[in-house]
């Protein structure tokens, strides 16, 4: 009886927090697979079969039928094709965070955005200092990126030793960082522009936006228009993967719920606990017209939006398929001669300095400046040692850094040096960040007692209850809510 009562009490906060916990676990697990793929690529590229590594990814592959037929090397299909799905998922996450997540309001978004800006500017400046006017000058964008899968993977290893709010902060920071990376790719790593192809791409993008505005919810309509947009972007000179982000921004974030649902269906579409507490659980704000029939993001067939359905569907395929395949195809670098000589090249030194030193320095400095200026505040249970640890984890560039390195250096010797530096910096940052957070958490627990960890939020014995924007527990009577229960 008591267990049943406690489970009912925990239902509202459970519904708010559980989607994030599921996301974090998925990212952490995919990080392990990603690391395994990286090791496999390095082994393959430095084994007696190293020639086959290059040959496999250079294999031509033809898709489509005449006259809409495209033949490209397998590596290009992965980097320009499958990675578009990765950027599409990034776009969906960005849109969700901007609607109801940590980027939904200035006050909540200020700290992760400022941290992300610092984590991009300082690494880029350090890289430029080592490569100013040199042959590797174009690689300044390489150390700006953060790999969310690997960084959350390290936090998952620490488990309850780190506060749950820190995981939310890192996720929001990484997504803000992704926004910056997308802008950098679009503005600075674009080849010659074909105005005709870009005009065609604009037409497909406009059609996607109109479909959203007209409340079209059939996935096939968006799929056909998206294929057209991707093909036009591929021919335009702008990197085709950016089509993924643009498409994601046009996917409907709301869905229509009929006013007169049967009682059982209405209950499923709008949980009574949510109505009683004035909470739109994981809801995306209503449309511009103010139509109350529009809701999103409950986990039932009546009211889950297309945006959230696609995000839920794609997460495992991207995390356990696309990203490991990208790592396998791009992380393999044949190391000949003295590896230390490779790491002493200006490109390698710039990437190492940017990711290992610049990332934590930039994240910590601009976070401190934002708090000092009173435009942001540290999350509940998080101290400056935690922020410094997250800064170190931000140096795990891996996937996005490898992607930008391919754009910056093409197939040159500089690319091999960049790959070695990215892999080395990611390992160093992961180990340093994990150990630093471990010591920081032990120190903070000795000083201030316990905090709510992700595991405890799932434990009904903690007995969380919603009260406005406050999450109250037995251990922490006045802790700030880790996820805001209301949407804008």
PDB file of C-alpha atoms in Angstrom, residues 13 21 50 197 253 255 306 340 342 400:
ATOM      1  CA  UNK A  13       8.538  14.227 -11.271  1.00  0.00           C
ATOM      2  CA  UNK A  21      17.602   9.735 -17.692  1.00  0.00           C
ATOM      3  CA  UNK A  50      45.980  -1.627 -43.344  1.00  0.00           C
ATOM      4  CA  UNK A 197      21.423  24.610 -56.351  1.00  0.00           C
ATOM      5  CA  UNK A 253       6.823  19.972 -32.412  1.00  0.00           C
ATOM      6  CA  UNK A 255       0.271  17.478 -32.468  1.00  0.00           C
ATOM      7  CA  UNK A 306       6.256  13.887 -34.853  1.00  0.00           C
ATOM      8  CA  UNK A 340      55.714  11.946 -30.792  1.00  0.00           C
ATOM      9  CA  UNK A 342      53.390  13.768 -35.179  1.00  0.00           C
ATOM     10  CA  UNK A 400      32.498  16.559 -34.221  1.00  0.00           C
TER      11      UNK A 400
END
